[in-house]
Short mmCIF file of C-alpha atoms in Angstrom, two decimals:
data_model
loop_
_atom_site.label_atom_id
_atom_site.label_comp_id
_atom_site.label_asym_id
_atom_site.label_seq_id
_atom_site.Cartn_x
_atom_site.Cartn_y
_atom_site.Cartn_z
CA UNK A 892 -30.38 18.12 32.30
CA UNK A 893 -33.80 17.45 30.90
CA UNK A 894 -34.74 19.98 28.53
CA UNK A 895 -38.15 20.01 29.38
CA UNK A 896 -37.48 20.42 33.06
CA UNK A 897 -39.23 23.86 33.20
CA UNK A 898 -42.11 22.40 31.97
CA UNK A 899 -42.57 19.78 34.75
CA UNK A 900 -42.03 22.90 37.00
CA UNK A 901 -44.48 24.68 35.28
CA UNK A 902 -47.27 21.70 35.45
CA UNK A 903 -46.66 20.88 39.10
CA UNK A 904 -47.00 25.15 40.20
CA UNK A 905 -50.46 25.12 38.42
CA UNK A 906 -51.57 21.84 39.87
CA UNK A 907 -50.25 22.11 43.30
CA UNK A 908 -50.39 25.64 43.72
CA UNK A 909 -52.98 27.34 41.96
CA UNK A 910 -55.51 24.28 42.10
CA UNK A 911 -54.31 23.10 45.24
CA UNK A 912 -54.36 19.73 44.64
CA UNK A 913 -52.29 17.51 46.88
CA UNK A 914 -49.53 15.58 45.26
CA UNK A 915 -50.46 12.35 47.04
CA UNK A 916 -54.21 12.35 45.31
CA UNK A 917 -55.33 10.79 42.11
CA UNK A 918 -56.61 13.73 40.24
CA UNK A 919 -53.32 15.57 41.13
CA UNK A 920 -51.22 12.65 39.94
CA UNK A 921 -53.60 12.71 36.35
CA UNK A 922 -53.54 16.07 35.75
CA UNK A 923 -49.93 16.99 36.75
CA UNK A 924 -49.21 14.59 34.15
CA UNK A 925 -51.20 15.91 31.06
CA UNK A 926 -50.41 19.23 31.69
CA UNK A 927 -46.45 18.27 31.89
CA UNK A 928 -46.88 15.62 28.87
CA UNK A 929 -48.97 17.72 26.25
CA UNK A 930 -46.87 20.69 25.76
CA UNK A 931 -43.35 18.09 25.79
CA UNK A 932 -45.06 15.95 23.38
CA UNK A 933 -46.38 18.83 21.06
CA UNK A 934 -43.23 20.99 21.13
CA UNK A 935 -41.05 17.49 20.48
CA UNK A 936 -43.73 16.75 17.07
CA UNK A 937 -43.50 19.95 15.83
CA UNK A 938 -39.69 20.22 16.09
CA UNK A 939 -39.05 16.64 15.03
CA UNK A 940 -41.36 16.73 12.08
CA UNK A 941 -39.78 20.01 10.80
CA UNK A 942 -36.36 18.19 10.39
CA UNK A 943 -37.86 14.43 9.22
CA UNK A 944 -39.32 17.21 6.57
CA UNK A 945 -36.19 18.40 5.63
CA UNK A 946 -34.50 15.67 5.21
CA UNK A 947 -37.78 14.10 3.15
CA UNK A 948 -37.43 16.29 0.39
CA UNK A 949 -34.04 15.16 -0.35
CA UNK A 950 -35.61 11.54 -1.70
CA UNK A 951 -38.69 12.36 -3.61
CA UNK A 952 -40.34 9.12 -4.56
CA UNK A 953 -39.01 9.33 -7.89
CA UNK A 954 -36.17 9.14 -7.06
CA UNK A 955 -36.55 5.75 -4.51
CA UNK A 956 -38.27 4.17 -7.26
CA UNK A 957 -35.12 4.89 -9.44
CA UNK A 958 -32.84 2.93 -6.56
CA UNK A 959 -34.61 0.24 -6.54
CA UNK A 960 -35.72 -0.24 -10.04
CA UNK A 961 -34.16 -3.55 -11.23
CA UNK A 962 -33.37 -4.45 -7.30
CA UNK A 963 -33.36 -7.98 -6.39
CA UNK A 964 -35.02 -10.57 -3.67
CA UNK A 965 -33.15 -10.16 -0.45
CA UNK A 966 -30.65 -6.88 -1.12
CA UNK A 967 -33.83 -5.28 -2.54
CA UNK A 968 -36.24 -5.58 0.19
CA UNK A 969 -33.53 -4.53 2.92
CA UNK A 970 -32.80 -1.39 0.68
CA UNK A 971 -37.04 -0.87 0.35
CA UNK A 972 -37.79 -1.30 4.04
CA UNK A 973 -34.90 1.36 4.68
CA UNK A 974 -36.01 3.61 2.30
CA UNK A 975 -39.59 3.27 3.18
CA UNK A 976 -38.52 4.79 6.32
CA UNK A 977 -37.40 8.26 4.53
CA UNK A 978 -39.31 8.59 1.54
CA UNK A 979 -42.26 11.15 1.91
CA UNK A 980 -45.35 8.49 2.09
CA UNK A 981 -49.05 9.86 2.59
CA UNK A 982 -51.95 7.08 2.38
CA UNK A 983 -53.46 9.62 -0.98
CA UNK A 984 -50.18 8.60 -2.62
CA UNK A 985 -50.16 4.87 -2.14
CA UNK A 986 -51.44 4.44 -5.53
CA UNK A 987 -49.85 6.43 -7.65
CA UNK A 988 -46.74 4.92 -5.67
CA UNK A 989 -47.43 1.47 -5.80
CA UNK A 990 -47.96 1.62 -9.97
CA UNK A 991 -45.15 3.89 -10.44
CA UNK A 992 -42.65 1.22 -8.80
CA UNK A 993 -44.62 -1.84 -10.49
CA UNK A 994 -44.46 -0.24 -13.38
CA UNK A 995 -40.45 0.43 -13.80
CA UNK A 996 -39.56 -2.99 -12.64
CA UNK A 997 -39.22 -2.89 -8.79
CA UNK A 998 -40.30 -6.71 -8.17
CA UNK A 999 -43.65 -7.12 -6.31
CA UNK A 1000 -41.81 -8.48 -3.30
CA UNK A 1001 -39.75 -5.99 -2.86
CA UNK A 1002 -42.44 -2.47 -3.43
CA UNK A 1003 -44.49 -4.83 -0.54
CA UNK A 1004 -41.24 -4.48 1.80
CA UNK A 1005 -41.48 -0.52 0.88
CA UNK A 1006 -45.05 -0.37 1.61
CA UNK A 1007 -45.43 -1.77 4.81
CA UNK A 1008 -41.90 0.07 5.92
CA UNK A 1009 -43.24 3.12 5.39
CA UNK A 1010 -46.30 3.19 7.66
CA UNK A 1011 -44.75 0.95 9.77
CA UNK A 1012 -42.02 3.01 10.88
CA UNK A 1013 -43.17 6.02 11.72
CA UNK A 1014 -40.65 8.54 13.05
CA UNK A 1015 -43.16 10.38 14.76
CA UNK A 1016 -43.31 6.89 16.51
CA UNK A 1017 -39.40 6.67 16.33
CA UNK A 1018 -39.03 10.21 18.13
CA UNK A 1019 -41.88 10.21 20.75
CA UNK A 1020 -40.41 7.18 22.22
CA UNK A 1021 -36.85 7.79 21.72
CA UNK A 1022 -38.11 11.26 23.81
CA UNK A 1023 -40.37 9.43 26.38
CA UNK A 1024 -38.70 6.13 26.80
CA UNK A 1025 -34.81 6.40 25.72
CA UNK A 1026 -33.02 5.34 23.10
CA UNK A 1027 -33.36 0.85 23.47
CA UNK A 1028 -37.15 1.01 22.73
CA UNK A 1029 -36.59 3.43 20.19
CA UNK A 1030 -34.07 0.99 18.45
CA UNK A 1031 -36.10 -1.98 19.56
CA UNK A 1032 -39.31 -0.55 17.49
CA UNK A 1033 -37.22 0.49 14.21
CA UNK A 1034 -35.25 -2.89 13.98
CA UNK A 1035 -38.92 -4.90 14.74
CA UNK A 1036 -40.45 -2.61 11.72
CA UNK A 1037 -37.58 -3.45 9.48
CA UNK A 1038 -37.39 -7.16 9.76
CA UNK A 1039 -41.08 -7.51 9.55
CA UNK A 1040 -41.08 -5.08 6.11
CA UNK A 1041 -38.24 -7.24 4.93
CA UNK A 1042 -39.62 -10.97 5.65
CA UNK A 1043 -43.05 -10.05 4.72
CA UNK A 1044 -41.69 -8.46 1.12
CA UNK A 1045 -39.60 -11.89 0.68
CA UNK A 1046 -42.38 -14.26 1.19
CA UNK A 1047 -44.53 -11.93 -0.71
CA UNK A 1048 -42.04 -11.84 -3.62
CA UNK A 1049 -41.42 -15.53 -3.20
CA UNK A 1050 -45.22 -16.73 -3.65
CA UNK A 1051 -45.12 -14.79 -7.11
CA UNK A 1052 -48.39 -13.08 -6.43
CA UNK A 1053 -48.47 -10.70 -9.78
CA UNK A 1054 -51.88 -12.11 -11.00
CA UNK A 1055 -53.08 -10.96 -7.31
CA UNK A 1056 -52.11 -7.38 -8.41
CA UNK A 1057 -55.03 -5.62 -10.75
CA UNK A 1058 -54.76 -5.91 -14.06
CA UNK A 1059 -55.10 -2.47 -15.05
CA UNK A 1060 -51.65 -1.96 -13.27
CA UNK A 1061 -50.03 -3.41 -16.06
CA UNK A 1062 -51.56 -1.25 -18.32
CA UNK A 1063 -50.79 1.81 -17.98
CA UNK A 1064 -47.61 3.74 -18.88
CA UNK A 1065 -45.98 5.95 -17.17
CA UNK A 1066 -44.28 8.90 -18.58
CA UNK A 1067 -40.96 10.54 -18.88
CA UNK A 1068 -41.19 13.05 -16.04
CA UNK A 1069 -38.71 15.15 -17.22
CA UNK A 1070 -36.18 17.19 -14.81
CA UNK A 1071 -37.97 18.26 -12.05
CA UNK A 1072 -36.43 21.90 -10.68
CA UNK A 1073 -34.23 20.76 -7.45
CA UNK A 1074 -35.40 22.28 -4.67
CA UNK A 1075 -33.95 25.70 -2.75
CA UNK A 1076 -32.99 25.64 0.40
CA UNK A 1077 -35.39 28.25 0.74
CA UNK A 1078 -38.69 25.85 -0.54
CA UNK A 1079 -37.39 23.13 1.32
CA UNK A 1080 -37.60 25.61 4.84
CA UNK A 1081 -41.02 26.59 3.35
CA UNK A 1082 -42.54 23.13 3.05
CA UNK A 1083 -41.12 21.69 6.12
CA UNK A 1084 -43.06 24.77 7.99
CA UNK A 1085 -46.19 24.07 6.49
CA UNK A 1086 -45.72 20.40 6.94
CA UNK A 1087 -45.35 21.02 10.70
CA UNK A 1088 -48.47 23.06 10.50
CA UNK A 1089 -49.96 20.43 8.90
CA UNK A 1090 -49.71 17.44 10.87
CA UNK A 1091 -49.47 19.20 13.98
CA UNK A 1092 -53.15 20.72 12.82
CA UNK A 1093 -54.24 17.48 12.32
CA UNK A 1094 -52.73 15.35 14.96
CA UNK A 1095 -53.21 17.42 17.90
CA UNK A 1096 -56.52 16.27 19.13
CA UNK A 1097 -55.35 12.70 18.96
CA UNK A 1098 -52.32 13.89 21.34
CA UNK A 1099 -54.68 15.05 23.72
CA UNK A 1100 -57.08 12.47 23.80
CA UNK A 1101 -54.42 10.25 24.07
CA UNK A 1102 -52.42 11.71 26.87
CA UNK A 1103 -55.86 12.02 28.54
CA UNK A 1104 -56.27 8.74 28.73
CA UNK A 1105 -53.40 8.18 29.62
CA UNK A 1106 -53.00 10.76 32.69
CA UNK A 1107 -56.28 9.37 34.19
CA UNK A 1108 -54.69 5.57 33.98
CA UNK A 1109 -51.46 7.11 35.45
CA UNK A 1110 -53.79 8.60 38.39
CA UNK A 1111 -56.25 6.33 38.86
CA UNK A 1112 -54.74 3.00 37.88
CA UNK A 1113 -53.08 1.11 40.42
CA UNK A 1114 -49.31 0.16 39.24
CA UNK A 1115 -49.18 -3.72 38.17
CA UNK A 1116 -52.80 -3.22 37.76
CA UNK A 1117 -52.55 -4.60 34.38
CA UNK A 1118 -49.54 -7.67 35.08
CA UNK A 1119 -52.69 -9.90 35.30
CA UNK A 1120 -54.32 -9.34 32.23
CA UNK A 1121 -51.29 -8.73 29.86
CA UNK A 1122 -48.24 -8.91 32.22
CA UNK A 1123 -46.11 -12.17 31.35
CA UNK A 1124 -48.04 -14.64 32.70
CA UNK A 1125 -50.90 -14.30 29.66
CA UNK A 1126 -49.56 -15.75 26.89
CA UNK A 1127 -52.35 -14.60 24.92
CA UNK A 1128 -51.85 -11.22 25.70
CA UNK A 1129 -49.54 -10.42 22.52
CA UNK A 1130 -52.07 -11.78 19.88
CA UNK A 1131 -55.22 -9.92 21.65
CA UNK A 1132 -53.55 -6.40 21.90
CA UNK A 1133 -52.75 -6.97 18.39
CA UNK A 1134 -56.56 -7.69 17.23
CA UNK A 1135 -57.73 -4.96 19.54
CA UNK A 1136 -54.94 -2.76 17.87
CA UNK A 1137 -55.79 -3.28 13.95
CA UNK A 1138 -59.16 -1.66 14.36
CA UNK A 1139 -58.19 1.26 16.10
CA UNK A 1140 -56.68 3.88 13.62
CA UNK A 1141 -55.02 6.58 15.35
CA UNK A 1142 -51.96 8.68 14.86
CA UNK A 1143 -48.43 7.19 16.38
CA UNK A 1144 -48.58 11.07 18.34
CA UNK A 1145 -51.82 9.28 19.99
CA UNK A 1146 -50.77 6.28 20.75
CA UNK A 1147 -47.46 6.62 22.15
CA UNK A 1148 -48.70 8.07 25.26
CA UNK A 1149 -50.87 5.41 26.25
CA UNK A 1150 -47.99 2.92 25.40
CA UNK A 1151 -45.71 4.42 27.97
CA UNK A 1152 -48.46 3.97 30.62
CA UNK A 1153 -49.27 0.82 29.79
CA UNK A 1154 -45.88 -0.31 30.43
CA UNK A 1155 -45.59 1.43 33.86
CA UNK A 1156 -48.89 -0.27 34.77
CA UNK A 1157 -47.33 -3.76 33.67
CA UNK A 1158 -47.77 -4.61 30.04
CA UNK A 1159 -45.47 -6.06 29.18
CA UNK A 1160 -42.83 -4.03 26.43
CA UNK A 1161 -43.21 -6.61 23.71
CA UNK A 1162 -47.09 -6.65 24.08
CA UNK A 1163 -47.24 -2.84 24.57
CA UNK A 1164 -45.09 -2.53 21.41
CA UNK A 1165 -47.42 -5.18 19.23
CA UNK A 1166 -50.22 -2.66 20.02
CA UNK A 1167 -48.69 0.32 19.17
CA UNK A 1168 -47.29 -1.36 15.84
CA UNK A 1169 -51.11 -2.65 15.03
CA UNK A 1170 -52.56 0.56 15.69
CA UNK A 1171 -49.79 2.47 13.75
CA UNK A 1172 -48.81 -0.10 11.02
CA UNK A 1173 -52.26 -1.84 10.16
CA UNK A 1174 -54.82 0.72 9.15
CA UNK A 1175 -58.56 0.01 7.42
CA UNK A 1176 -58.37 3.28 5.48
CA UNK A 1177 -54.72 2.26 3.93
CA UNK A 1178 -56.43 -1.19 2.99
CA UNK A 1179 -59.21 0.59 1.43
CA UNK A 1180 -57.07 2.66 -0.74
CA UNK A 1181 -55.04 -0.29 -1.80
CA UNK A 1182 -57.97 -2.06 -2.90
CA UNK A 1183 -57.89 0.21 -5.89
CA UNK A 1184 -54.53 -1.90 -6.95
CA UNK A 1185 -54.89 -5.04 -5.19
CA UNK A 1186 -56.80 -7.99 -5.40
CA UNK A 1187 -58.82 -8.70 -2.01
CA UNK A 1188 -56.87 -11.66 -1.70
CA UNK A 1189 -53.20 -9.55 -1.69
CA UNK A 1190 -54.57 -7.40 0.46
CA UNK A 1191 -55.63 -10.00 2.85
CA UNK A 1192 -52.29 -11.59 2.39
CA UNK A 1193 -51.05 -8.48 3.33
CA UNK A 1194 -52.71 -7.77 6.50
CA UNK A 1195 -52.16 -11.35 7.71
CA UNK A 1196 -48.66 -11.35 7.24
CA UNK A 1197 -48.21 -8.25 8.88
CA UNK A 1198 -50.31 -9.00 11.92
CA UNK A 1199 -48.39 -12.00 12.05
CA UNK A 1200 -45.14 -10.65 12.02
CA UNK A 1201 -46.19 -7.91 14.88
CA UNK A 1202 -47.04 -10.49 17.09
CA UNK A 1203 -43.66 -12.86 16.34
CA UNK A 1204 -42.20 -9.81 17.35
CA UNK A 1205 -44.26 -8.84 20.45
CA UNK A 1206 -43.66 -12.85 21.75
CA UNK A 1207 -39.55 -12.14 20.80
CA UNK A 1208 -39.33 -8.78 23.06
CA UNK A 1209 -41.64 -10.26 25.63
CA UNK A 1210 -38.91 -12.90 25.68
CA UNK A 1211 -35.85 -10.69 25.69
CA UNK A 1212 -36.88 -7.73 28.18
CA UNK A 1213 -38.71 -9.95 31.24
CA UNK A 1214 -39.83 -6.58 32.54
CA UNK A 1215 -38.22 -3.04 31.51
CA UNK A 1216 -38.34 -0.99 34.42
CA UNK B 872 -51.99 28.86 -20.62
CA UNK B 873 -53.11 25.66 -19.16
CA UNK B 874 -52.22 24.57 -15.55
CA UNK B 875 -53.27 21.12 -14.41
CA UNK B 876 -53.09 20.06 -10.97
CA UNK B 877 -52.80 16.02 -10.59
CA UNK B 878 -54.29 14.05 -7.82
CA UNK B 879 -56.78 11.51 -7.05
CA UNK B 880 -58.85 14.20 -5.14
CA UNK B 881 -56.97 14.19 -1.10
CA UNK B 882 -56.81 17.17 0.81
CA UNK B 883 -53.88 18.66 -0.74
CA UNK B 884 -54.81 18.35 -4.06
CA UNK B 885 -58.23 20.61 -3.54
CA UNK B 886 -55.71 22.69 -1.98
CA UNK B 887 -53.08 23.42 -4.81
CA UNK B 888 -56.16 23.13 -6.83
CA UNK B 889 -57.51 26.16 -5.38
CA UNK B 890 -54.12 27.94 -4.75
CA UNK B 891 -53.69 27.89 -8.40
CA UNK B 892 -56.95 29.38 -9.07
CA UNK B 893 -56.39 32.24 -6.54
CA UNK B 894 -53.34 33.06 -8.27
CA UNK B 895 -54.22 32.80 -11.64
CA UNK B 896 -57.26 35.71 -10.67
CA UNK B 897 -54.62 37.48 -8.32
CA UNK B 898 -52.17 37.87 -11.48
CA UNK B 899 -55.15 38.51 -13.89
CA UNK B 900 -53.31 35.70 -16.12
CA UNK B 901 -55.52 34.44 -18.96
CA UNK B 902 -55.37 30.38 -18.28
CA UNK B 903 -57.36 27.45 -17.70
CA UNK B 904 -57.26 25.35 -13.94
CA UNK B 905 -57.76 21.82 -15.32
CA UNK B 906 -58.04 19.12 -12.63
CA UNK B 907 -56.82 15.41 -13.60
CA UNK B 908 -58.15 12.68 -11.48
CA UNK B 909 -57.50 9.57 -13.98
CA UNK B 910 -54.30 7.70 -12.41
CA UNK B 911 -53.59 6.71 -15.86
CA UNK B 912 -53.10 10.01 -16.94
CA UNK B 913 -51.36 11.47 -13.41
CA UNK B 914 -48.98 8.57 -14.08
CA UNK B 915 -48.43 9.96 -18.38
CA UNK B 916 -46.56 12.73 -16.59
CA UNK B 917 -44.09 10.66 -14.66
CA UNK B 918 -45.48 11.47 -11.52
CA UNK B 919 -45.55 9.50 -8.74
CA UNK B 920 -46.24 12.00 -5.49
CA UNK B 921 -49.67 13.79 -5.74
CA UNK B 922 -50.43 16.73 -5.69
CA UNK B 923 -48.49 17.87 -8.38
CA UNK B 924 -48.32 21.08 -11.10
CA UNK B 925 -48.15 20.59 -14.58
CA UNK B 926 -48.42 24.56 -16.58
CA UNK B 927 -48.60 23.85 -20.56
CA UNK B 928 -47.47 19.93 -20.24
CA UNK B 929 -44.86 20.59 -18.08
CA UNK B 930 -44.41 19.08 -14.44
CA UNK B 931 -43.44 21.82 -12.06
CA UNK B 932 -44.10 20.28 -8.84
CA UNK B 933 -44.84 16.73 -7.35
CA UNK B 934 -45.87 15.75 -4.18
CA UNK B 935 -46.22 18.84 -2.28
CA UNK B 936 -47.95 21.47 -2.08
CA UNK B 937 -45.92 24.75 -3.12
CA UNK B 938 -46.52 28.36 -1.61
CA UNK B 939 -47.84 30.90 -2.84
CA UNK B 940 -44.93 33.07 -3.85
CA UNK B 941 -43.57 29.64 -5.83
CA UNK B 942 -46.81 29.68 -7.83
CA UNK B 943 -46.65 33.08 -8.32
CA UNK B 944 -43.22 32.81 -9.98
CA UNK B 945 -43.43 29.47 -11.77
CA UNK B 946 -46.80 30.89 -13.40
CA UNK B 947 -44.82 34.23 -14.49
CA UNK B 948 -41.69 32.44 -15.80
CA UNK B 949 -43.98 30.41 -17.70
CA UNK B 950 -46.56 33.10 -18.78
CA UNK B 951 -43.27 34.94 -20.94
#
């Protein structure tokens, strides 16, 4: 049975009973499914972050950049992109990150496979659609993240781009940071609840604004309203949801709502996927903090490859999955 | 005592920043808060996570931001 059953219940008393809406209207379609979809989606984040957190403070970036120190083209950047997925990766940290790796030998190539992993694959992302849409997309998204992390950090570390990094990089010396105190259980439990706190604190609003707009497409949007603009038949679709993507900077709680709706109004799944990956995965204020390390041009570099890569993969799933519904 | 609190100046930093503070008053400990914002010198500790704790040279914490009660201890382990 669906665990979230009683929910549904209790969204469909309040808007049939106490409102009185009919189930046939628009606004009774919308707002039965906001008030069903933001409690499932905030009590699946807050749950699901609490154990990614767990887990995260098991492999401390230290300790990733100690893996892959020495790593090589190819074996490297698969081992990177996979442990970009787990290790703990805020946008304040990129730098410290990015010199830390550079600086113990992890080659260029492969620390670009870890940094665009990490954002890329969000498991926010991961669980919100494993929740909403079953377990396929889920897989579908992760494997797309992985071999665009892994390609991108191969051509990266194939071009030999180390003049494109900042020369101060090379400068500076890192130091012996001793034996850190491993964790307790007990301060592992503690940060994963205030990690919860904390993203759920901040994420919220974007979970509600999303949902919103996505309730009042669900209600007011015919179905297949959307097959002619980005249903199969555009073959342009996949690039423009990309470019309309890269600008928008939300959090993968925000997005993933819309993304579902977009597919039942017929998007198709590889062009609803490129947008979610460009929204999630492609960010101005990441770019912004990399500047610090990188050369304009790497960054560029960067973001092109990226937003190529999204939209290889958007064409690919378009062509594999004619229509998942 | 000296307690330094790395970071480049996010949210998390300001607050470990300020936790530290609070309990360095709550304990009535005689030592200096010192922030470090130079990534040249966050990275002369090893560290590669911000925010992290550093009490008379020595890292403590990386990349999170401990509780209270953690402070509390680490500062009286280190004070003796």
């Amino acid at each position: 049975m669906d665990p979230f059953y009683p929910l549904q219940l209790l969204a469909n008393w309040i808007t049939y009973n106490v409102l009185g809406l009919s189930a046939t209207s628009k606004l009774g379609a919308s707002l039965d499914f906001f008030l069903f979809d933001v409690p499932k989606v905030l009590i699946l984040l807050a749950v699901v972050i609490f154990f990614v957190a767990v887990i995260r403070s098991f492999f401390p970036p230290e300790k990733t950049k100690k893996l892959l120190s020495h790593s090589r083209l190819y074996g490297g950047n698969i081992a990177a992109a996979l442990l970009g997925i787990v290790t703990p990766f805020c946008s304040c940290s990129a730098v410290p990150l990015f010199i830390g790796f550079v600086e113990s030998g992890v080659p260029l190539g492969v620390t670009f496979s870890f940094l665009v992993a990490s954002p890329m694959i969000n498991e926010v992302a991961v669980i919100l659609l494993l929740g909403l849409f079953g377990w396929q997309i889920a897989a579908l998204y992760v494997v797309s993240g992985l071999l665009i992390a892994i390609t991108s950090g191969i051509i990266i570390g194939k071009l030999g781009l180390e003049s494109w990094v900042e020369d101060y990089v090379y400068e500076i010396r890192m130091g012996e940071a001793g034996k850190l105190p491993e964790q307790t259980w007990r301060e592992r439990l503690a940060y994963a609840l205030g990690y919860v706190k904390e993203i759920v604190g901040k994420v919220w609003p974007y979970v509600v604004v999303g949902i919103g707009i996505g309730a009042v497409m669900h209600g007011y949007v015919p179905n297949d309203f959307l097959v002619k603009y980005a249903g199969p038949g555009n073959p342009l679709a996949v690039p423009l949801a990309v470019l309309i993507g890269v600008p928008l900077y939300s959090n993968a709680a925000g997005v993933v709502p819309i993304v579902g709706v977009l597919i039942a109004k017929g998007v198709s799944v590889g062009t609803a996927l490129a947008f979610m990956m460009a929204v999630v995965g492609l960010s101005l204020p990441e770019a912004i903090i990399l500047r610090k390390v990188l050369k304009p041009k790497l960054i560029a570099l960067y973001f092109g490859i990226n937003a190529v890569g999204i939209v290889a993969i958007g064409y690919l799933f378009n062509l594999v999955i004619p229509l998942a519904r | 005592m000296v307690i330094k609190v790395l970071g480049s100046g996010c949210a998390n930093c300001q607050k470990l920043e300020a936790l530290a503070a609070k309990v360095v008053s709550d304990l009535g400990l005689d030592a200096d808060v010192v922030k470090v914002t130079d990534i040249g010198q966050i990275m002369a500790y090893g560290v590669m996570s911000t925010p992290a704790l550093v009490i008379d040279e020595e890292l403590k914490v990386a990349g999170r931001v401990p509780t209270y009660d953690e402070v509390v201890a680490l500062l009286q382990r280190s004070a003796h």
